[in-house]
CSV table of C-alpha atoms in Angstrom, one decimal:
chain,number,residue,atom,x,y,z
A,1,MET,CA,25.7,49.6,-75.9
A,2,GLY,CA,21.9,49.6,-76.6
A,3,ARG,CA,19.3,47.6,-74.7
A,4,VAL,CA,20.6,44.2,-73.4
A,5,TYR,CA,18.6,41.1,-72.7
A,6,ASN,CA,18.1,41.4,-69.0
A,7,PHE,CA,17.5,38.0,-67.2
A,8,SER,CA,17.5,39.5,-63.8
A,9,ALA,CA,15.1,38.0,-61.2
A,10,GLY,CA,14.1,41.4,-59.9
A,11,PRO,CA,14.2,44.3,-60.3
A,12,ALA,CA,13.5,42.9,-63.7
A,13,VAL,CA,12.9,43.7,-67.4
A,14,LEU,CA,9.9,46.0,-68.2
A,15,PRO,CA,8.1,46.3,-71.5
A,16,GLU,CA,10.0,48.8,-73.7
A,17,GLU,CA,6.9,50.6,-74.8
A,18,VAL,CA,6.0,51.2,-71.1
A,19,LEU,CA,9.5,52.6,-70.4
A,20,LYS,CA,9.2,54.9,-73.4
A,21,GLN,CA,5.8,56.2,-72.3
A,22,ALA,CA,7.1,56.8,-68.8
A,23,ALA,CA,10.1,58.7,-70.3
A,24,ASN,CA,7.8,60.8,-72.5
A,25,GLU,CA,5.6,61.7,-69.6
A,26,MET,CA,8.5,62.1,-67.1
A,27,LEU,CA,8.6,65.9,-67.1
A,28,ASP,CA,5.0,66.7,-67.9
A,29,TYR,CA,2.3,64.1,-67.2
A,30,GLN,CA,-0.6,64.6,-69.7
A,31,GLY,CA,-0.2,68.4,-69.9
A,32,CYS,CA,-0.4,69.1,-66.1
A,33,GLY,CA,3.1,70.6,-66.2
A,34,MET,CA,4.7,68.3,-63.6
A,35,SER,CA,5.9,64.7,-63.2
A,36,VAL,CA,3.9,62.0,-61.5
A,37,MET,CA,6.8,62.0,-59.0
A,38,GLU,CA,6.0,65.6,-58.1
A,39,MET,CA,2.2,65.6,-57.9
A,40,SER,CA,0.1,65.4,-54.7
A,41,HIS,CA,-1.1,61.9,-53.9
A,42,ARG,CA,-4.4,63.6,-52.8
A,43,SER,CA,-4.8,65.4,-56.2
A,44,LYS,CA,-7.5,64.6,-58.7
A,45,MET,CA,-4.8,63.8,-61.2
A,46,PHE,CA,-3.2,61.0,-59.1
A,47,ASP,CA,-6.6,59.8,-58.0
A,48,ASN,CA,-7.4,59.1,-61.6
A,49,ILE,CA,-4.0,57.2,-62.0
A,50,ILE,CA,-4.6,54.9,-59.0
A,51,GLN,CA,-8.2,54.3,-59.8
A,52,GLU,CA,-7.4,53.4,-63.4
A,53,ALA,CA,-4.6,51.1,-62.3
A,54,GLU,CA,-7.0,49.2,-60.0
A,55,LYS,CA,-9.7,49.0,-62.6
A,56,ASP,CA,-7.3,47.6,-65.2
A,57,LEU,CA,-5.9,45.1,-62.7
A,58,ARG,CA,-9.4,43.9,-61.8
A,59,ALA,CA,-10.1,43.5,-65.5
A,60,LEU,CA,-6.9,41.6,-66.2
A,61,MET,CA,-7.4,39.1,-63.3
A,62,ASN,CA,-11.2,39.1,-63.2
A,63,ILE,CA,-11.0,40.1,-59.5
A,64,PRO,CA,-14.5,39.7,-57.9
A,65,ASP,CA,-16.1,42.7,-56.2
A,66,ASN,CA,-15.7,41.2,-52.7
A,67,TYR,CA,-11.9,41.4,-52.9
A,68,LYS,CA,-10.0,44.6,-52.2
A,69,VAL,CA,-6.9,45.6,-54.1
A,70,LEU,CA,-4.2,47.4,-52.1
A,71,PHE,CA,-1.0,49.1,-53.3
A,72,LEU,CA,1.3,48.9,-50.3
A,73,GLN,CA,4.9,49.6,-49.5
A,74,GLY,CA,7.3,47.4,-47.7
A,75,GLY,CA,7.6,44.8,-50.5
A,76,GLY,CA,6.8,41.1,-50.3
A,77,SER,CA,8.9,40.6,-47.2
A,78,GLN,CA,6.8,42.9,-45.1
A,79,GLN,CA,3.8,40.7,-45.9
A,80,PHE,CA,5.6,37.9,-44.1
A,81,ALA,CA,4.7,39.7,-40.9
A,82,MET,CA,1.5,41.5,-42.0
A,83,VAL,CA,-0.3,38.2,-43.0
A,84,PRO,CA,0.0,36.6,-39.5
A,85,MET,CA,-0.7,39.9,-37.7
A,86,ASN,CA,-4.0,40.3,-39.6
A,87,LEU,CA,-5.1,36.7,-40.2
A,88,MET,CA,-3.7,34.5,-37.4
A,89,LYS,CA,-6.8,34.8,-35.2
A,90,ASN,CA,-6.3,31.4,-33.5
A,91,LYS,CA,-2.5,32.0,-33.5
A,92,LYS,CA,-2.0,28.9,-35.7
A,93,ALA,CA,-1.3,28.6,-39.4
A,94,GLY,CA,0.1,26.0,-41.8
A,95,TYR,CA,3.1,26.7,-44.0
A,96,ILE,CA,4.4,24.9,-47.1
A,97,VAL,CA,8.1,25.6,-47.4
A,98,THR,CA,9.4,25.3,-51.0
A,99,GLY,CA,12.2,27.8,-51.0
A,100,GLN,CA,14.0,30.6,-49.2
A,101,TRP,CA,11.1,33.1,-49.3
A,102,ALA,CA,8.6,30.6,-48.0
A,103,LYS,CA,11.1,29.6,-45.3
A,104,LYS,CA,11.5,33.3,-44.3
A,105,ALA,CA,7.7,33.8,-44.2
A,106,TYR,CA,7.4,30.6,-42.0
A,107,GLU,CA,10.1,31.9,-39.6
A,108,GLU,CA,8.5,35.3,-39.4
A,109,ALA,CA,5.1,33.8,-38.6
A,110,SER,CA,6.6,31.9,-35.8
A,111,ASN,CA,7.0,35.2,-34.0
A,112,PHE,CA,3.3,35.6,-33.8
A,113,GLY,CA,1.9,32.2,-33.2
A,114,ASP,CA,2.2,28.5,-34.0
A,115,ALA,CA,3.5,28.3,-37.6
A,116,VAL,CA,3.2,24.6,-38.5
A,117,LEU,CA,5.4,23.2,-41.2
A,118,LEU,CA,2.9,21.2,-43.4
A,119,ALA,CA,5.3,20.1,-46.1
A,120,SER,CA,8.8,21.0,-47.4
A,121,SER,CA,11.2,20.2,-50.3
A,122,LYS,CA,14.3,21.2,-48.4
A,123,ASP,CA,15.5,17.6,-48.5
A,124,LYS,CA,16.4,18.0,-52.2
A,125,THR,CA,17.5,21.6,-52.1
A,126,PHE,CA,14.0,22.9,-52.9
A,127,SER,CA,14.2,21.4,-56.4
A,128,TYR,CA,10.5,20.2,-56.4
A,129,ILE,CA,7.0,21.0,-55.1
A,130,PRO,CA,5.9,18.4,-52.6
A,131,ASP,CA,2.6,16.5,-52.8
A,132,CYS,CA,0.1,18.7,-51.2
A,133,SER,CA,-3.1,16.6,-51.7
A,134,ASP,CA,-3.4,15.4,-48.1
A,135,LEU,CA,-1.6,17.8,-45.7
A,136,PRO,CA,-1.9,17.5,-41.9
A,137,ILE,CA,-4.2,20.5,-41.7
A,138,THR,CA,-6.0,20.9,-38.4
A,139,ASP,CA,-9.3,22.7,-37.7
A,140,ASP,CA,-7.7,25.4,-35.7
A,141,MET,CA,-5.4,26.7,-38.4
A,142,ASP,CA,-6.3,30.1,-39.7
A,143,TYR,CA,-4.8,29.7,-43.2
A,144,VAL,CA,-2.4,27.8,-45.3
A,145,TYR,CA,0.5,29.7,-46.8
A,146,ILE,CA,2.5,29.0,-50.0
A,147,CYS,CA,5.1,30.8,-52.2
A,148,GLU,CA,3.5,29.8,-55.5
A,149,ASN,CA,6.6,30.4,-57.7
A,150,ASN,CA,10.1,30.0,-56.2
A,151,THR,CA,12.3,32.5,-57.9
A,152,ILE,CA,15.6,31.2,-56.6
A,153,TYR,CA,15.0,27.5,-57.4
A,154,GLY,CA,12.9,27.8,-60.5
A,155,THR,CA,9.9,25.8,-59.2
A,156,LYS,CA,6.1,26.5,-59.3
A,157,PHE,CA,3.0,24.8,-58.0
A,158,SER,CA,1.3,23.2,-61.0
A,159,GLN,CA,-1.8,22.7,-58.9
A,160,LEU,CA,-2.8,24.5,-55.7
A,161,PRO,CA,-2.7,22.5,-52.4
A,162,ASN,CA,-5.7,21.0,-50.9
A,163,THR,CA,-6.3,23.3,-47.9
A,164,LYS,CA,-9.2,21.3,-46.6
A,165,GLY,CA,-11.4,24.4,-46.5
A,166,LYS,CA,-8.8,26.7,-44.9
A,167,ILE,CA,-7.9,30.1,-46.5
A,168,LEU,CA,-5.1,29.9,-49.0
A,169,VAL,CA,-2.5,32.7,-48.8
A,170,ALA,CA,-0.1,32.9,-51.7
A,171,ASP,CA,3.0,34.9,-52.4
A,172,GLN,CA,2.8,35.3,-56.2
A,173,SER,CA,5.7,37.7,-56.5
A,174,SER,CA,7.5,36.1,-59.4
A,175,CYS,CA,4.5,34.6,-61.3
A,176,PHE,CA,2.0,37.5,-60.8
A,177,LEU,CA,0.1,38.3,-64.1
A,178,SER,CA,2.0,35.6,-66.0
A,179,GLU,CA,-1.1,33.4,-66.5
A,180,PRO,CA,-4.8,33.5,-65.8
A,181,ILE,CA,-5.8,32.4,-62.2
A,182,ASP,CA,-9.0,31.9,-60.3
A,183,VAL,CA,-8.8,34.6,-57.6
A,184,THR,CA,-11.7,33.0,-55.7
A,185,LYS,CA,-9.4,30.0,-54.8
A,186,TYR,CA,-7.4,32.3,-52.6
A,187,GLY,CA,-8.1,34.3,-49.4
A,188,LEU,CA,-5.2,36.6,-50.0
A,189,ILE,CA,-2.6,37.0,-52.8
A,190,PHE,CA,0.4,39.3,-52.6
A,191,ALA,CA,3.1,40.1,-55.1
A,192,GLY,CA,6.2,42.3,-54.9
A,193,VAL,CA,5.9,44.1,-58.2
A,194,GLN,CA,9.6,44.4,-59.1
A,195,LYS,CA,9.7,41.0,-60.8
A,196,ASN,CA,6.9,41.0,-63.4
A,197,VAL,CA,5.0,44.3,-63.0
A,198,GLY,CA,6.9,47.4,-62.2
A,199,PRO,CA,9.8,49.2,-60.5
A,200,ALA,CA,10.8,48.1,-57.0
A,201,GLY,CA,9.2,49.5,-53.9
A,202,MET,CA,5.7,48.2,-53.8
A,203,VAL,CA,3.5,45.1,-53.2
A,204,VAL,CA,0.1,44.5,-54.5
A,205,VAL,CA,-2.3,42.8,-52.1
A,206,ILE,CA,-5.5,41.2,-53.2
A,207,VAL,CA,-7.5,40.2,-50.1
A,208,ARG,CA,-11.1,38.9,-49.6
A,209,GLU,CA,-13.1,41.6,-47.8
A,210,ASP,CA,-14.3,39.3,-45.0
A,211,LEU,CA,-10.7,38.8,-44.0
A,212,ILE,CA,-10.2,42.5,-43.4
A,213,SER,CA,-11.0,43.3,-39.8
A,214,ASP,CA,-10.2,45.5,-36.8
A,215,GLU,CA,-9.5,42.2,-35.0
A,216,VAL,CA,-5.8,41.9,-35.5
A,217,LEU,CA,-3.0,40.6,-33.1
A,218,PRO,CA,-2.4,42.9,-30.1
A,219,ASN,CA,0.2,45.6,-30.7
A,220,THR,CA,-0.1,45.4,-34.5
A,221,PRO,CA,1.3,48.8,-35.8
A,222,THR,CA,-1.3,51.0,-37.6
A,223,MET,CA,0.7,50.8,-40.8
A,224,LEU,CA,0.5,47.0,-40.8
A,225,LYS,CA,-3.3,46.7,-40.6
A,226,TYR,CA,-5.0,45.8,-43.9
A,227,LYS,CA,-8.2,47.6,-42.7
A,228,VAL,CA,-6.4,50.9,-42.3
A,229,HIS,CA,-5.1,50.7,-45.9
A,230,SER,CA,-8.4,49.3,-47.2
A,231,ASP,CA,-10.5,52.1,-45.6
A,232,ALA,CA,-8.1,54.7,-47.1
A,233,ASN,CA,-8.0,53.1,-50.6
A,234,SER,CA,-4.2,52.7,-50.4
A,235,ILE,CA,-3.5,56.3,-49.6
A,236,TYR,CA,-3.5,56.3,-45.8
A,237,ASN,CA,-0.1,57.8,-46.1
A,238,THR,CA,1.8,58.9,-49.2
A,239,PRO,CA,2.0,55.8,-51.4
A,240,ASN,CA,4.6,55.0,-54.0
A,241,CYS,CA,3.0,57.2,-56.6
A,242,TRP,CA,5.6,56.6,-59.3
A,243,CYS,CA,5.4,52.8,-58.9
A,244,ILE,CA,1.6,52.8,-59.0
A,245,TYR,CA,1.7,54.8,-62.2
A,246,VAL,CA,4.2,52.5,-63.9
A,247,CYS,CA,2.3,49.4,-62.8
A,248,GLY,CA,-0.8,51.0,-64.3
A,249,LEU,CA,1.0,51.4,-67.6
A,250,VAL,CA,2.0,47.7,-67.5
A,251,PHE,CA,-1.6,46.6,-66.7
A,252,LYS,CA,-2.8,48.6,-69.7
A,253,TYR,CA,0.0,47.1,-71.9
A,254,LEU,CA,-1.1,43.6,-70.9
A,255,LEU,CA,-4.7,44.3,-71.6
A,256,ASN,CA,-3.8,45.7,-75.0
A,257,ASN,CA,-1.7,42.6,-75.8
A,258,GLY,CA,-4.3,39.9,-75.3
A,259,GLY,CA,-4.4,39.8,-71.5
A,260,LEU,CA,-3.2,36.9,-69.3
A,261,VAL,CA,-4.3,34.1,-71.7
A,262,ALA,CA,-1.9,35.6,-74.4
A,263,MET,CA,0.8,36.1,-71.8
A,264,GLN,CA,0.6,32.5,-70.7
A,265,LYS,CA,0.9,31.2,-74.3
A,266,LYS,CA,4.0,33.3,-74.9
A,267,ASN,CA,5.5,32.3,-71.6
A,268,ILE,CA,5.0,28.6,-72.3
A,269,GLU,CA,6.6,29.1,-75.7
A,270,LYS,CA,9.6,30.9,-74.3
A,271,ALA,CA,10.2,28.5,-71.5
A,272,LYS,CA,10.0,25.5,-73.8
A,273,ILE,CA,12.8,26.8,-75.9
A,274,LEU,CA,15.2,26.9,-73.0
A,275,TYR,CA,14.0,23.7,-71.2
A,276,ASP,CA,14.1,21.7,-74.5
A,277,TYR,CA,17.7,22.8,-74.9
A,278,LEU,CA,18.6,22.0,-71.2
A,279,ASP,CA,17.0,18.5,-71.5
A,280,ASN,CA,19.3,17.7,-74.4
A,281,SER,CA,22.5,19.4,-73.2
A,282,LYS,CA,25.5,17.5,-72.0
A,283,LEU,CA,27.2,20.6,-70.4
A,284,PHE,CA,24.2,22.2,-68.7
A,285,LEU,CA,21.6,20.7,-66.4
A,286,GLY,CA,18.2,22.2,-65.2
A,287,THR,CA,17.9,21.9,-61.5
A,288,ALA,CA,14.1,21.8,-61.0
A,289,ARG,CA,12.2,18.6,-61.3
A,290,LYS,CA,10.3,18.5,-64.5
A,291,ASP,CA,6.8,18.4,-62.9
A,292,SER,CA,7.7,21.4,-60.8
A,293,ARG,CA,9.2,23.7,-63.4
A,294,SER,CA,8.6,27.5,-63.4
A,295,LEU,CA,7.9,29.4,-66.6
A,296,MET,CA,9.3,32.5,-65.1
A,297,ASN,CA,12.7,31.5,-63.5
A,298,ILE,CA,14.8,28.8,-65.0
A,299,ALA,CA,17.7,27.6,-62.8
A,300,PHE,CA,20.6,25.6,-64.3
A,301,ILE,CA,24.1,24.5,-63.5
A,302,VAL,CA,27.1,23.0,-65.3
A,303,ASN,CA,26.3,19.3,-65.2
A,304,PRO,CA,28.3,17.6,-62.4
A,305,ASN,CA,28.0,14.3,-64.3
A,306,THR,CA,29.8,15.7,-67.2
A,307,ILE,CA,32.3,18.0,-65.4
A,308,THR,CA,33.1,16.0,-62.3
A,309,ASP,CA,35.8,18.3,-60.9
A,310,PRO,CA,33.9,20.8,-58.6
A,311,SER,CA,36.5,23.5,-59.1
A,312,LYS,CA,36.4,23.1,-62.9
A,313,LYS,CA,32.6,23.2,-62.7
A,314,GLU,CA,32.6,26.5,-60.8
A,315,GLU,CA,35.2,27.9,-63.1
A,316,LEU,CA,33.1,27.1,-66.2
A,317,GLU,CA,30.0,28.7,-64.6
A,318,ALA,CA,31.9,31.9,-63.8
A,319,LYS,CA,33.3,31.9,-67.4
A,320,PHE,CA,29.8,31.4,-68.8
A,321,ILE,CA,28.3,34.3,-66.9
A,322,ALA,CA,31.2,36.6,-67.8
A,323,GLU,CA,31.1,35.7,-71.5
A,324,ALA,CA,27.3,36.0,-71.7
A,325,LYS,CA,27.6,39.5,-70.3
A,326,LYS,CA,30.0,40.5,-73.1
A,327,VAL,CA,27.4,39.6,-75.7
A,328,GLY,CA,24.5,41.5,-74.0
A,329,LEU,CA,23.0,38.6,-71.9
A,330,GLU,CA,22.9,40.2,-68.5
A,331,ASN,CA,22.2,39.0,-64.9
A,332,LEU,CA,22.4,35.2,-65.5
A,333,LYS,CA,24.2,34.5,-62.2
A,334,GLY,CA,22.2,32.3,-59.8
A,335,HIS,CA,21.1,33.6,-56.4
A,336,ARG,CA,24.0,34.0,-54.0
A,337,SER,CA,22.5,31.2,-51.8
A,338,VAL,CA,22.6,28.5,-54.5
A,339,GLY,CA,25.1,29.6,-57.2
A,340,GLY,CA,24.9,28.3,-60.7
A,341,MET,CA,22.9,30.2,-63.3
A,342,ARG,CA,19.3,31.4,-63.6
A,343,ALA,CA,17.4,33.0,-66.5
A,344,SER,CA,14.3,34.9,-65.4
A,345,ILE,CA,12.1,35.2,-68.4
A,346,TYR,CA,9.2,37.3,-67.2
A,347,ASN,CA,6.4,38.6,-69.4
A,348,ALA,CA,8.5,41.5,-70.8
A,349,MET,CA,11.4,39.2,-71.9
A,350,PRO,CA,10.9,38.8,-75.7
A,351,LYS,CA,11.2,35.3,-77.3
A,352,GLU,CA,14.2,36.7,-79.2
A,353,GLY,CA,16.1,37.0,-75.9
A,354,VAL,CA,15.5,33.4,-75.0
A,355,ILE,CA,16.6,32.3,-78.5
A,356,ALA,CA,19.8,34.5,-78.2
A,357,LEU,CA,20.5,32.8,-74.8
A,358,VAL,CA,20.1,29.3,-76.2
A,359,ASN,CA,22.2,30.0,-79.2
A,360,PHE,CA,25.0,31.4,-76.9
A,361,MET,CA,24.7,28.3,-74.7
A,362,LYS,CA,25.0,26.0,-77.7
A,363,LYS,CA,28.2,27.8,-78.8
A,364,PHE,CA,29.6,27.8,-75.3
A,365,GLU,CA,28.9,24.1,-75.0
A,366,GLU,CA,30.7,23.3,-78.3
A,367,GLU,CA,33.7,25.3,-77.2
A,368,ASN,CA,34.0,24.0,-73.7
A,369,LEU,CA,33.3,20.3,-73.9
């Protein structure tokens, strides 16, 4: 079998030309006689790689000079602790819980201070983004935290919350580089790269310089201090060199293909194809409220109003996932915590993949209704 259409939520699909370039350079990077995986992270060769990656990311996102870009290990989940350890000066912060990852971040922050639940959509299985225009934010809160795109539930903030002047911290793992954003609206952005940017094993942190300080919570480990990594330009210890290299290739690929404006246009087009079908389907039902829909992760189920027997519904969903796999539509099973199906259609998913999925869904619906 050749390349499949990979709808995995992460590790996820990467641009084919990036994979080909990485393969071509695997044994001998630009004539140096060794792989990026073998070279010293202190070498001039790797220094060029990491500096170029940062330069291209700054260009892509129009990152202001007073923000630092850090390439860190530990993934997005480590940031759940690192954020409060570095930013919770008053030991109080507000959290908007719109899914499992925001809930985990909220619970982690509770270990370090008073994590206040400002709003939640748990009442409807995280199927929507709550109204965040007038949150109960108090003066002593250090920051307000959101998970901007909820991978599991297929929801996304269509507008940022009113933080009433407080720093906004955003986990952008599954929407990072999918559309233009105004970095200045955030104090800190982090994104696990394995969804839309590169191979697993790294997180990009974009943090305003005035938030980087020696004043962190007592007993914060050295490796969990932003200042340590900022002062060392992300190579305090051996970084994930291979991941930084591949992310750099992806940044260049995006720049060469119209940047984030072009990506957003493509992503809107792709998502519309699938959402339009779901909105008119009798067998399938999208689970996210229309005003909260993600362009990156589209969650759906067999419609319980059409198939009323729960066991029949589960059986049909399992059959759909199995038959989709046979025709090269991979990783459509929903997250283990919610079931159902999910199509993650990140930047690197071609429109043809979404069309192939919808055509398969139409055929499946005709045969099973």
